[in-house]
């Protein structure tokens, strides 16, 4: 039992479950078992954008004028976002592609991860534009204990699944000894790991990201760092799509029409899944404490952000059929909705300040000869 | 060149000197507010006028739309359209569908708005939203009674008995429960 790049077995393509069926062979999209994933791919492709489209020259000035504690908030938030997208740019591919069994789900995962790489590129674009030495910021992501803590909690489920799925793909089910360590690999346990991974991915994209978006938009609400907010708006539009993807997977699992065993697993892991949501919310609140350790900013402080964490966690839990875990019912940041409307994301080149579009239009070379015919 | 500059400098100094003399001699006279060629003189503008200017400045800055105004949809009330481009069938006004909202005494009406979300917003019933295109699922709302029709196929997950008001319209009278 090992992974096949092109599976030559004869099998009914559309009778496969989403995961742990036959490996995909022909990438065909003529008919789909779940057409939602095809729709998600189409939508994601229509959203394509490039970070260079957004001009950040005023952000550099804004950033220099920010007080020190706000610089800390802005940079830490950006580091966290960079970490999250670094993880999301590769992990769906590494963890999910070897076990996926439907062509449209496979392509959705690839399209999804690709769009995350654009997000990563845009953080580099932002950091390069506002800081003279981008290396400082990137290095701190793996040195700063607060961010490393975050990294552990967003990747533990991924890593667990990847390890066991690769053993399953190379040795199949059973008890395997690798480097003196014994691993029990069975499909039921793998499905459990898969379910929990999807939950933690949903938490990452639907809660953790939104908390960081709130901080980015809080700056822009004061007309500071608006170029950055414009990029985050584009990222948020993509993330709304991604979280819909994982919500669909979770709900399809829970329904059991896809794979009856997965429904049992979902039921069995319900408490654990709820716990992932609550733990993540608590971690985000701790993070808020770190962000605002040197002082808050106008319109945003530790308490407001913590309330927003509770509000958004409740929303996301309800979407996948869990009871809301927190008492907060009102959105403490009503202006967030407005920043997240996809209608307002500009796409026309003359409006979006695409650098190649503007550079071609202006002749910025001035020579003394140009003033030759000019007399006083 | 330097000669011309020197001449100009002389002229400027004369001008400035005479103006200063005038102000010193009779600041109260109305005639002094204007120069000989009719231009207003800055130095003799009365104080109260300055105050008025600053007052109007304040007003205009208050009236100026906040930068994010464009995001708060809808700007016009979609339930009370003026002339619409849409062809009305002769003698057939658009049907009114009543939208009962759990916890509110008065039902909202849906007649002209493009979507249920717009018509509810126009009647001050707030529903969380994000994409307004049916893919994020933020506006997920419970449908207690009645039927809705989708204008575009919603992509977000909807459970049994839930609707996405951002991309649907009521088919008849309906009753909904807005998520808390």
Coordinates of C-alpha atoms in Angstrom, one line a residue:
Chain A
X1 CA 0.0 0.0 0.0
X2 CA 1.9 3.0 -1.2
X3 CA 1.0 6.3 -2.8
X4 CA 0.4 6.2 -6.5
X5 CA 0.9 9.3 -8.6
X6 CA -1.3 7.9 -11.2
X7 CA -3.5 5.2 -9.8
X8 CA -4.1 2.5 -12.4
X9 CA -6.7 0.5 -10.4
X10 CA -10.2 0.2 -11.9
X11 CA -12.6 2.0 -9.6
X12 CA -15.7 4.1 -9.7
X13 CA -14.4 7.7 -9.4
X14 CA -17.6 9.2 -8.0
X15 CA -18.1 6.6 -5.3
X16 CA -15.0 7.5 -3.5
X17 CA -15.1 9.3 -0.2
X18 CA -13.3 12.7 0.1
X19 CA -10.3 11.1 1.9
X20 CA -8.8 7.7 2.4
X21 CA -10.4 6.1 -0.7
X22 CA -8.4 5.3 -3.9
X23 CA -5.7 7.7 -4.9
X24 CA -6.9 10.1 -7.6
X25 CA -5.8 9.3 -11.2
X26 CA -7.5 11.4 -13.8
X27 CA -8.0 15.1 -12.9
X28 CA -11.5 15.3 -14.3
X29 CA -14.1 17.9 -13.5
X30 CA -16.8 17.0 -15.9
X31 CA -19.0 15.6 -13.2
X32 CA -18.3 16.1 -9.5
X33 CA -19.4 14.3 -6.4
X34 CA -19.3 17.6 -4.6
X35 CA -19.7 20.5 -6.9
X36 CA -19.1 23.0 -4.1
X37 CA -15.4 22.4 -4.4
X38 CA -15.5 23.2 -8.1
X39 CA -17.4 26.4 -7.3
X40 CA -14.8 27.3 -4.7
X41 CA -12.0 26.8 -7.2
X42 CA -13.8 29.0 -9.8
X43 CA -14.4 31.7 -7.2
X44 CA -10.8 31.6 -5.9
X45 CA -9.4 31.9 -9.4
X46 CA -11.7 34.9 -10.1
X47 CA -10.2 36.5 -7.0
X48 CA -6.7 36.4 -8.3
X49 CA -4.6 39.4 -7.2
X50 CA -1.0 40.4 -6.8
X51 CA 0.5 42.3 -3.8
X52 CA 2.3 44.7 -6.1
X53 CA -1.1 46.1 -7.2
X54 CA -1.3 48.0 -3.9
X55 CA 0.8 51.1 -3.4
X56 CA 2.4 51.2 0.1
X57 CA 4.4 54.5 -0.1
X58 CA 2.1 56.3 2.3
X59 CA 2.3 53.4 4.7
X60 CA 6.1 53.9 5.1
X61 CA 5.4 57.4 6.3
X62 CA 2.6 56.4 8.5
X63 CA 4.7 53.7 10.1
X64 CA 7.6 56.0 10.9
X65 CA 5.2 58.3 12.7
X66 CA 3.5 55.6 14.8
X67 CA 4.4 55.6 18.5
X68 CA 6.7 52.8 19.6
X69 CA 4.0 50.7 21.2
X70 CA 1.8 50.9 18.1
X71 CA 4.8 49.8 16.0
X72 CA 5.1 46.8 18.2
X73 CA 1.4 46.0 17.7
X74 CA 1.6 46.4 14.0
X75 CA 4.8 44.4 13.5
X76 CA 3.8 41.6 15.9
X77 CA 0.5 41.3 14.2
X78 CA 2.2 41.1 10.8
X79 CA 4.7 38.5 12.1
X80 CA 1.8 36.4 13.3
X81 CA 0.0 36.7 9.9
X82 CA 3.3 35.7 8.2
X83 CA 3.5 32.6 10.4
X84 CA -0.1 31.6 9.7
X85 CA 0.3 31.9 6.0
X86 CA 3.6 30.1 5.9
X87 CA 1.9 27.2 7.5
X88 CA -1.2 27.4 5.3
X89 CA 0.9 27.7 2.1
X90 CA 2.3 24.3 2.4
X91 CA 0.5 22.1 5.0
X92 CA -2.8 21.5 3.2
X93 CA -0.7 20.1 0.3
X94 CA 1.7 18.0 2.4
X95 CA -1.0 16.7 4.8
X96 CA -4.1 16.3 2.6
X97 CA -2.9 15.6 -1.0
X98 CA -1.5 12.1 -0.2
X99 CA -4.8 11.0 1.3
X100 CA -7.4 12.8 -0.9
X101 CA -9.6 10.7 -3.2
X102 CA -11.7 13.1 -5.3
X103 CA -10.3 15.2 -8.2
X104 CA -12.2 18.3 -7.3
X105 CA -11.2 18.2 -3.7
X106 CA -7.6 17.6 -4.7
X107 CA -7.6 20.6 -7.0
X108 CA -9.4 22.8 -4.4
X109 CA -6.6 22.0 -1.9
X110 CA -4.0 23.0 -4.4
X111 CA -5.8 26.2 -5.4
X112 CA -6.4 27.0 -1.7
X113 CA -2.7 26.5 -0.7
X114 CA -1.5 28.5 -3.8
X115 CA -3.6 31.5 -2.8
X116 CA -2.0 31.3 0.7
X117 CA 1.4 31.7 -1.0
X118 CA 0.2 34.9 -2.5
X119 CA -0.6 36.1 1.0
X120 CA 2.9 35.2 2.2
X121 CA 4.4 37.2 -0.8
X122 CA 2.3 40.2 0.2
X123 CA 3.6 40.2 3.8
X124 CA 7.1 40.4 2.3
X125 CA 5.9 43.2 0.1
X126 CA 4.5 45.1 3.1
X127 CA 7.6 44.5 5.3
X128 CA 10.0 45.4 2.5
X129 CA 8.1 48.7 2.1
X130 CA 7.9 49.9 5.7
X131 CA 11.1 48.6 7.2
X132 CA 14.7 49.1 6.0
X133 CA 15.8 45.7 7.1
X134 CA 13.1 43.0 6.5
X135 CA 15.4 40.3 7.8
X136 CA 14.9 41.5 11.4
X137 CA 11.2 40.9 11.2
X138 CA 11.4 37.5 9.6
X139 CA 14.1 36.2 12.0
X140 CA 12.1 37.2 15.0
X141 CA 9.3 34.9 13.9
X142 CA 11.3 31.9 14.8
X143 CA 13.1 33.5 17.8
X144 CA 10.3 35.3 19.6
X145 CA 8.8 32.9 22.2
X146 CA 5.3 34.3 21.9
X147 CA 5.2 33.6 18.2
X148 CA 6.8 30.2 18.5
X149 CA 4.1 29.3 21.0
X150 CA 1.6 30.2 18.3
X151 CA 3.4 28.1 15.7
X152 CA 3.3 25.0 17.9
X153 CA -0.5 25.2 18.4
X154 CA -1.3 25.8 14.8
X155 CA 0.9 22.9 13.5
X156 CA 0.6 20.1 16.0
X157 CA -2.5 18.5 14.4
X158 CA -1.0 18.8 10.9
X159 CA 2.3 17.2 11.9
X160 CA 0.5 14.3 13.7
X161 CA -1.6 13.6 10.6
X162 CA 1.4 13.9 8.3
X163 CA 3.5 11.4 10.3
X164 CA 0.8 8.7 10.5
X165 CA -0.5 9.2 7.0
X166 CA 3.0 8.8 5.6
X167 CA 3.4 5.6 7.6
X168 CA 0.1 4.4 6.3
X169 CA 1.1 5.2 2.7
X170 CA 4.4 3.4 2.9
X171 CA 3.6 0.5 5.2
X172 CA -0.2 0.3 5.4
X173 CA -2.2 -0.5 8.5
X174 CA -0.6 -2.3 11.4
X175 CA 2.1 -1.9 14.1
X176 CA 5.3 -0.5 12.7
X177 CA 8.6 0.1 14.3
X178 CA 10.5 3.1 13.0
X179 CA 13.8 4.2 14.5
X180 CA 13.0 2.2 17.7
X181 CA 9.6 3.8 18.1
X182 CA 6.4 1.8 17.7
X183 CA 3.5 3.3 15.8
X184 CA 0.0 1.8 15.7
X185 CA -1.4 2.7 12.3
X186 CA -5.1 2.1 11.7
X187 CA -7.5 3.8 9.4
X188 CA -10.0 4.7 12.2
X189 CA -7.3 6.5 14.1
X190 CA -6.1 8.2 10.9
X191 CA -9.7 9.5 10.2
X192 CA -9.8 10.9 13.7
X193 CA -6.5 12.7 13.1
X194 CA -7.8 14.0 9.8
X195 CA -11.0 15.3 11.4
X196 CA -9.2 17.1 14.2
X197 CA -6.7 18.6 11.6
X198 CA -9.6 20.0 9.6
X199 CA -11.1 21.4 12.8
X200 CA -7.8 23.1 13.7
X201 CA -7.4 24.4 10.1
X202 CA -10.9 25.9 10.3
X203 CA -10.0 27.5 13.7
X204 CA -6.8 28.9 12.1
X205 CA -8.6 30.5 9.1
X206 CA -11.9 31.4 10.7
X207 CA -10.8 32.7 14.1
X208 CA -7.0 33.3 14.3
X209 CA -6.8 35.1 11.0
X210 CA -9.9 37.2 11.8
X211 CA -8.3 38.4 15.1
X212 CA -5.3 39.6 13.2
X213 CA -7.4 41.2 10.5
X214 CA -9.2 43.2 13.3
X215 CA -5.9 44.7 14.3
X216 CA -4.9 45.6 10.7
X217 CA -8.3 47.3 10.1
X218 CA -8.1 49.1 13.5
X219 CA -5.1 51.0 12.1
X220 CA -6.9 51.8 8.9
X221 CA -10.0 53.0 10.8
X222 CA -7.8 55.8 12.0
X223 CA -6.6 56.3 8.4
X224 CA -3.2 54.9 9.2
X225 CA -1.5 52.1 7.2
X226 CA -4.2 52.1 4.6
X227 CA -2.2 50.3 1.9
X228 CA -1.7 47.5 4.4
X229 CA -5.4 47.3 5.1
X230 CA -6.1 47.2 1.4
X231 CA -3.9 44.1 1.1
X232 CA -5.5 42.6 4.2
X233 CA -8.9 43.2 2.7
X234 CA -7.9 41.1 -0.3
X235 CA -6.5 38.4 2.0
X236 CA -9.7 38.4 4.1
X237 CA -11.7 37.9 0.9
X238 CA -9.7 34.7 0.2
X239 CA -9.9 33.5 3.7
X240 CA -13.7 33.8 3.8
X241 CA -13.6 31.3 0.9
X242 CA -11.1 29.0 2.6
X243 CA -13.1 28.8 5.8
X244 CA -16.2 27.9 3.8
X245 CA -14.2 25.1 2.3
X246 CA -13.2 23.6 5.7
X247 CA -16.7 24.2 7.0
X248 CA -18.1 22.1 4.1
X249 CA -15.6 19.3 4.8
X250 CA -16.5 19.2 8.5
X251 CA -20.3 19.3 7.8
X252 CA -19.9 16.6 5.1
X253 CA -18.0 14.4 7.5
X254 CA -20.6 14.9 10.2
X255 CA -23.5 14.0 7.8
X256 CA -21.9 10.7 7.1
X257 CA -23.2 10.5 3.5
X258 CA -19.6 10.8 2.3
X259 CA -18.1 8.2 4.6
X260 CA -20.2 6.6 7.4
X261 CA -17.2 5.9 9.5
X262 CA -16.3 9.6 9.3
X263 CA -19.7 10.5 10.9
X264 CA -18.9 8.2 13.8
X265 CA -15.5 9.8 14.1
X266 CA -17.0 13.3 14.1
X267 CA -19.4 12.3 16.8
X268 CA -16.7 10.7 18.9
X269 CA -14.4 13.7 18.5
X270 CA -17.1 16.3 19.2
X271 CA -15.8 17.3 22.6
X272 CA -12.3 17.4 21.4
X273 CA -13.3 19.6 18.5
X274 CA -15.1 22.0 20.7
X275 CA -12.0 22.0 22.9
X276 CA -9.9 23.0 20.0
X277 CA -12.1 26.0 19.4
X278 CA -12.1 27.1 23.0
X279 CA -8.3 26.6 23.5
X280 CA -7.6 28.6 20.3
X281 CA -9.9 31.4 21.7
X282 CA -8.0 31.4 25.0
X283 CA -4.6 31.5 23.1
X284 CA -5.8 34.4 21.0
X285 CA -6.7 36.3 24.2
X286 CA -3.3 35.7 25.5
X287 CA -1.9 36.9 22.3
X288 CA -4.0 40.1 22.6
X289 CA -2.3 40.6 26.0
X290 CA 1.1 40.4 24.4
X291 CA 0.1 42.8 21.5
X292 CA -1.1 45.5 23.9
X293 CA 1.5 45.0 26.6
X294 CA 3.0 48.4 26.1
X295 CA -0.3 50.3 25.7
X296 CA -3.4 50.2 23.6
X297 CA -4.4 52.3 20.6
X298 CA -7.4 54.4 19.8
X299 CA -10.3 52.2 19.0
X300 CA -8.6 48.9 20.0
X301 CA -7.3 47.4 23.2
X302 CA -6.8 44.1 24.8
X303 CA -10.4 43.8 26.1
X304 CA -12.1 44.8 22.9
X305 CA -10.0 42.3 21.0
X306 CA -10.7 39.6 23.5
X307 CA -14.4 40.3 23.2
X308 CA -14.1 40.0 19.4
X309 CA -12.3 36.7 19.8
X310 CA -15.3 35.4 21.8
X311 CA -17.8 36.8 19.3
X312 CA -16.1 35.3 16.3
X313 CA -15.5 32.0 18.0
X314 CA -19.2 31.7 18.8
X315 CA -20.1 32.5 15.1
X316 CA -17.7 29.9 13.8
X317 CA -18.8 27.2 16.2
X318 CA -22.4 27.7 15.3
X319 CA -21.6 27.4 11.6
X320 CA -20.3 23.8 12.1
X321 CA -23.1 22.8 14.4
X322 CA -21.6 23.4 17.8
X323 CA -23.2 25.3 20.7
X324 CA -21.6 28.8 21.1
X325 CA -19.0 28.6 23.9
X326 CA -19.0 32.2 25.1
X327 CA -21.5 34.7 26.5
X328 CA -20.6 37.5 24.2
X329 CA -23.4 38.1 21.7
X330 CA -22.7 41.5 20.2
X331 CA -20.0 42.2 17.8
X332 CA -17.7 44.7 19.6
X333 CA -16.2 45.8 16.3
X334 CA -19.2 46.6 14.1
X335 CA -17.0 48.3 11.6
X336 CA -15.3 45.0 10.8
X337 CA -18.2 43.9 8.6
X338 CA -17.7 46.9 6.3
X339 CA -14.0 46.1 5.8
X340 CA -14.9 42.6 4.9
X341 CA -17.4 43.2 2.1
X342 CA -16.1 41.8 -1.1
X343 CA -18.0 44.4 -3.2
X344 CA -15.6 47.1 -2.1
X345 CA -12.4 45.3 -3.2
X346 CA -11.2 47.3 -6.2
X347 CA -10.1 45.5 -9.3
X348 CA -9.9 48.2 -12.0
X349 CA -6.2 48.9 -12.7
X350 CA -6.6 52.7 -12.8
X351 CA -8.2 52.5 -9.4
X352 CA -6.0 49.9 -7.8
X353 CA -2.7 51.7 -8.4
X354 CA -1.1 48.8 -10.2
X355 CA 2.5 50.0 -10.4
X356 CA 3.1 48.8 -14.0
X357 CA 0.0 50.7 -15.1
X358 CA 1.1 53.9 -13.5
X359 CA 4.8 53.7 -14.4
X360 CA 4.0 53.4 -18.1
X361 CA 1.8 56.5 -18.0
X362 CA 4.3 58.9 -16.5
X363 CA 7.7 59.9 -18.0
X364 CA 9.8 60.6 -14.9
X365 CA 13.1 61.1 -16.7
X366 CA 14.1 64.8 -16.8
X367 CA 17.2 66.0 -18.6
X368 CA 18.7 69.5 -18.9
X369 CA 18.1 69.3 -22.6
X370 CA 14.4 69.1 -21.9
X371 CA 14.6 72.7 -20.7
X372 CA 16.6 73.8 -23.8
X373 CA 13.8 75.8 -25.5
X374 CA 12.9 77.6 -22.2
X375 CA 13.7 81.3 -21.8
X376 CA 13.3 83.7 -19.0
Chain B
X1 CA 19.8 90.7 -13.8
X2 CA 21.0 91.9 -10.4
X3 CA 20.0 95.5 -11.4
X4 CA 16.5 94.4 -12.0
X5 CA 16.4 92.6 -8.7
X6 CA 17.6 95.6 -6.9
X7 CA 15.0 97.8 -8.5
X8 CA 12.3 95.4 -7.6
X9 CA 13.5 95.2 -4.0
X10 CA 13.3 99.0 -3.8
X11 CA 9.8 99.1 -5.1
X12 CA 8.7 96.4 -2.7
X13 CA 10.1 98.2 0.3
X14 CA 8.3 101.4 -0.7
X15 CA 5.0 99.5 -1.1
X16 CA 5.4 97.8 2.3
X17 CA 6.3 101.1 3.9
X18 CA 3.3 103.0 2.6
X19 CA 0.9 100.2 3.5
X20 CA 2.2 100.2 7.0
X21 CA 1.7 104.0 7.2
X22 CA -1.9 103.7 6.1
X23 CA -2.7 101.1 8.8
X24 CA -0.9 103.1 11.4
X25 CA -2.9 106.3 10.5
X26 CA -6.5 105.1 10.2
X27 CA -7.2 101.5 10.8
X28 CA -10.9 102.2 11.6
X29 CA -11.8 103.5 8.2
X30 CA -13.9 101.3 5.9
X31 CA -11.9 102.6 2.9
X32 CA -8.8 101.1 4.3
X33 CA -10.0 97.5 4.0
X34 CA -9.5 97.8 0.3
X35 CA -6.4 98.6 -1.6
X36 CA -6.6 101.2 -4.4
X37 CA -7.1 98.6 -7.0
X38 CA -10.0 97.0 -5.0
X39 CA -8.1 94.0 -3.6
X40 CA -8.8 93.1 0.0
X41 CA -5.9 93.8 2.4
X42 CA -5.1 91.0 4.6
X43 CA -3.8 93.0 7.5
X44 CA -7.0 95.0 8.0
X45 CA -9.4 92.1 7.9
X46 CA -11.5 92.5 11.0
X47 CA -11.2 89.7 13.7
X48 CA -14.8 88.7 13.6
X49 CA -14.5 87.6 10.0
X50 CA -11.7 85.3 10.9
X51 CA -13.9 83.7 13.5
X52 CA -16.7 83.2 11.1
X53 CA -14.3 81.4 8.8
X54 CA -13.1 79.1 11.5
X55 CA -16.7 78.4 12.4
X56 CA -17.6 77.4 8.9
X57 CA -14.5 75.3 8.7
X58 CA -15.7 73.4 11.7
X59 CA -19.1 72.9 10.2
X60 CA -17.8 71.6 6.9
X61 CA -15.4 69.2 8.7
X62 CA -18.3 67.8 10.6
X63 CA -20.5 67.4 7.5
X64 CA -17.6 65.8 5.6
X65 CA -18.3 62.1 5.2
X66 CA -16.1 59.8 7.2
X67 CA -13.7 58.0 5.0
X68 CA -15.4 54.6 5.3
X69 CA -18.9 55.8 4.5
X70 CA -18.8 54.0 1.1
X71 CA -18.7 50.7 2.9
X72 CA -21.9 51.1 4.8
X73 CA -24.4 49.6 2.5
X74 CA -26.9 50.5 1.5
X75 CA -26.5 54.2 0.9
X76 CA -30.0 54.6 -0.3
X77 CA -33.0 52.9 1.0
X78 CA -33.6 50.0 -1.3
X79 CA -37.1 49.7 -0.1
X80 CA -38.0 53.1 -1.3
X81 CA -36.6 53.4 -4.8
X82 CA -37.1 56.4 -6.9
X83 CA -37.3 55.9 -10.7
X84 CA -36.1 52.4 -11.4
X85 CA -34.6 51.2 -14.6
X86 CA -36.6 48.1 -14.3
X87 CA -39.7 47.8 -16.5
X88 CA -42.8 47.6 -14.3
X89 CA -45.6 45.5 -15.6
X90 CA -48.5 47.7 -16.4
X91 CA -50.8 48.2 -13.5
X92 CA -49.0 45.5 -11.5
X93 CA -47.1 46.9 -8.6
X94 CA -44.4 44.7 -7.1
X95 CA -45.9 42.3 -4.6
X96 CA -45.2 43.0 -0.9
X97 CA -43.9 40.1 1.2
X98 CA -44.0 40.5 4.9
X99 CA -41.0 39.3 6.8
X100 CA -41.7 38.4 10.4
X101 CA -38.7 38.7 12.6
X102 CA -38.7 36.7 15.8
X103 CA -38.7 39.1 18.8
X104 CA -40.0 42.1 16.8
X105 CA -43.7 43.1 16.9
X106 CA -43.8 44.7 13.5
X107 CA -43.0 42.6 10.5
X108 CA -40.6 44.1 8.0
X109 CA -41.7 44.4 4.4
X110 CA -39.9 43.2 1.3
X111 CA -41.0 44.8 -1.9
X112 CA -38.3 46.6 -3.9
X113 CA -34.9 45.6 -2.4
X114 CA -32.6 43.4 -4.4
X115 CA -32.0 41.0 -1.5
X116 CA -33.6 40.1 1.8
X117 CA -30.5 41.4 3.6
X118 CA -30.8 44.8 2.0
X119 CA -34.5 45.2 2.8
X120 CA -33.9 44.2 6.4
X121 CA -31.0 46.7 6.7
X122 CA -33.2 49.4 5.3
X123 CA -35.6 48.7 8.1
X124 CA -32.9 48.8 10.8
X125 CA -32.7 45.1 11.4
X126 CA -29.0 44.3 11.7
X127 CA -27.7 41.0 10.5
X128 CA -23.9 40.3 10.5
X129 CA -22.5 40.2 7.0
X130 CA -19.2 39.9 5.2
X131 CA -19.1 38.9 1.6
X132 CA -22.7 39.7 0.6
X133 CA -22.2 37.2 -2.2
X134 CA -23.2 34.0 -0.5
X135 CA -19.8 32.4 0.0
X136 CA -18.8 33.3 3.6
X137 CA -21.9 32.4 5.5
X138 CA -21.7 35.3 8.0
X139 CA -25.4 36.2 7.5
X140 CA -26.7 32.7 8.2
X141 CA -30.3 33.1 9.5
X142 CA -33.0 30.7 10.6
X143 CA -36.1 30.4 8.5
X144 CA -39.0 29.6 10.7
X145 CA -41.8 29.7 8.2
X146 CA -42.2 30.3 4.4
X147 CA -39.9 30.0 1.4
X148 CA -37.1 31.9 -0.2
X149 CA -35.6 31.9 -3.7
X150 CA -31.9 32.3 -4.3
X151 CA -30.7 34.8 -6.8
X152 CA -27.3 33.0 -7.0
X153 CA -26.5 29.7 -5.7
X154 CA -25.1 30.1 -2.1
X155 CA -21.7 28.6 -1.6
X156 CA -21.5 28.7 2.1
X157 CA -22.8 25.8 4.1
X158 CA -26.4 26.1 5.1
X159 CA -28.1 23.7 7.5
X160 CA -31.6 22.6 7.2
X161 CA -33.9 25.5 8.0
X162 CA -31.3 28.2 7.5
X163 CA -31.0 30.8 4.8
X164 CA -28.5 33.3 3.6
X165 CA -30.3 36.7 3.3
X166 CA -27.5 38.3 1.3
X167 CA -28.4 36.4 -1.8
X168 CA -32.1 35.4 -1.5
X169 CA -35.6 37.0 -1.7
X170 CA -38.8 35.8 0.0
X171 CA -41.2 33.9 -2.2
X172 CA -44.1 34.8 0.0
X173 CA -44.6 35.9 3.6
X174 CA -41.9 34.5 5.7
X175 CA -40.8 34.4 9.3
X176 CA -37.1 34.4 10.4
X177 CA -35.1 34.3 13.6
X178 CA -32.0 36.4 13.5
X179 CA -29.0 34.8 15.1
X180 CA -28.0 36.4 18.4

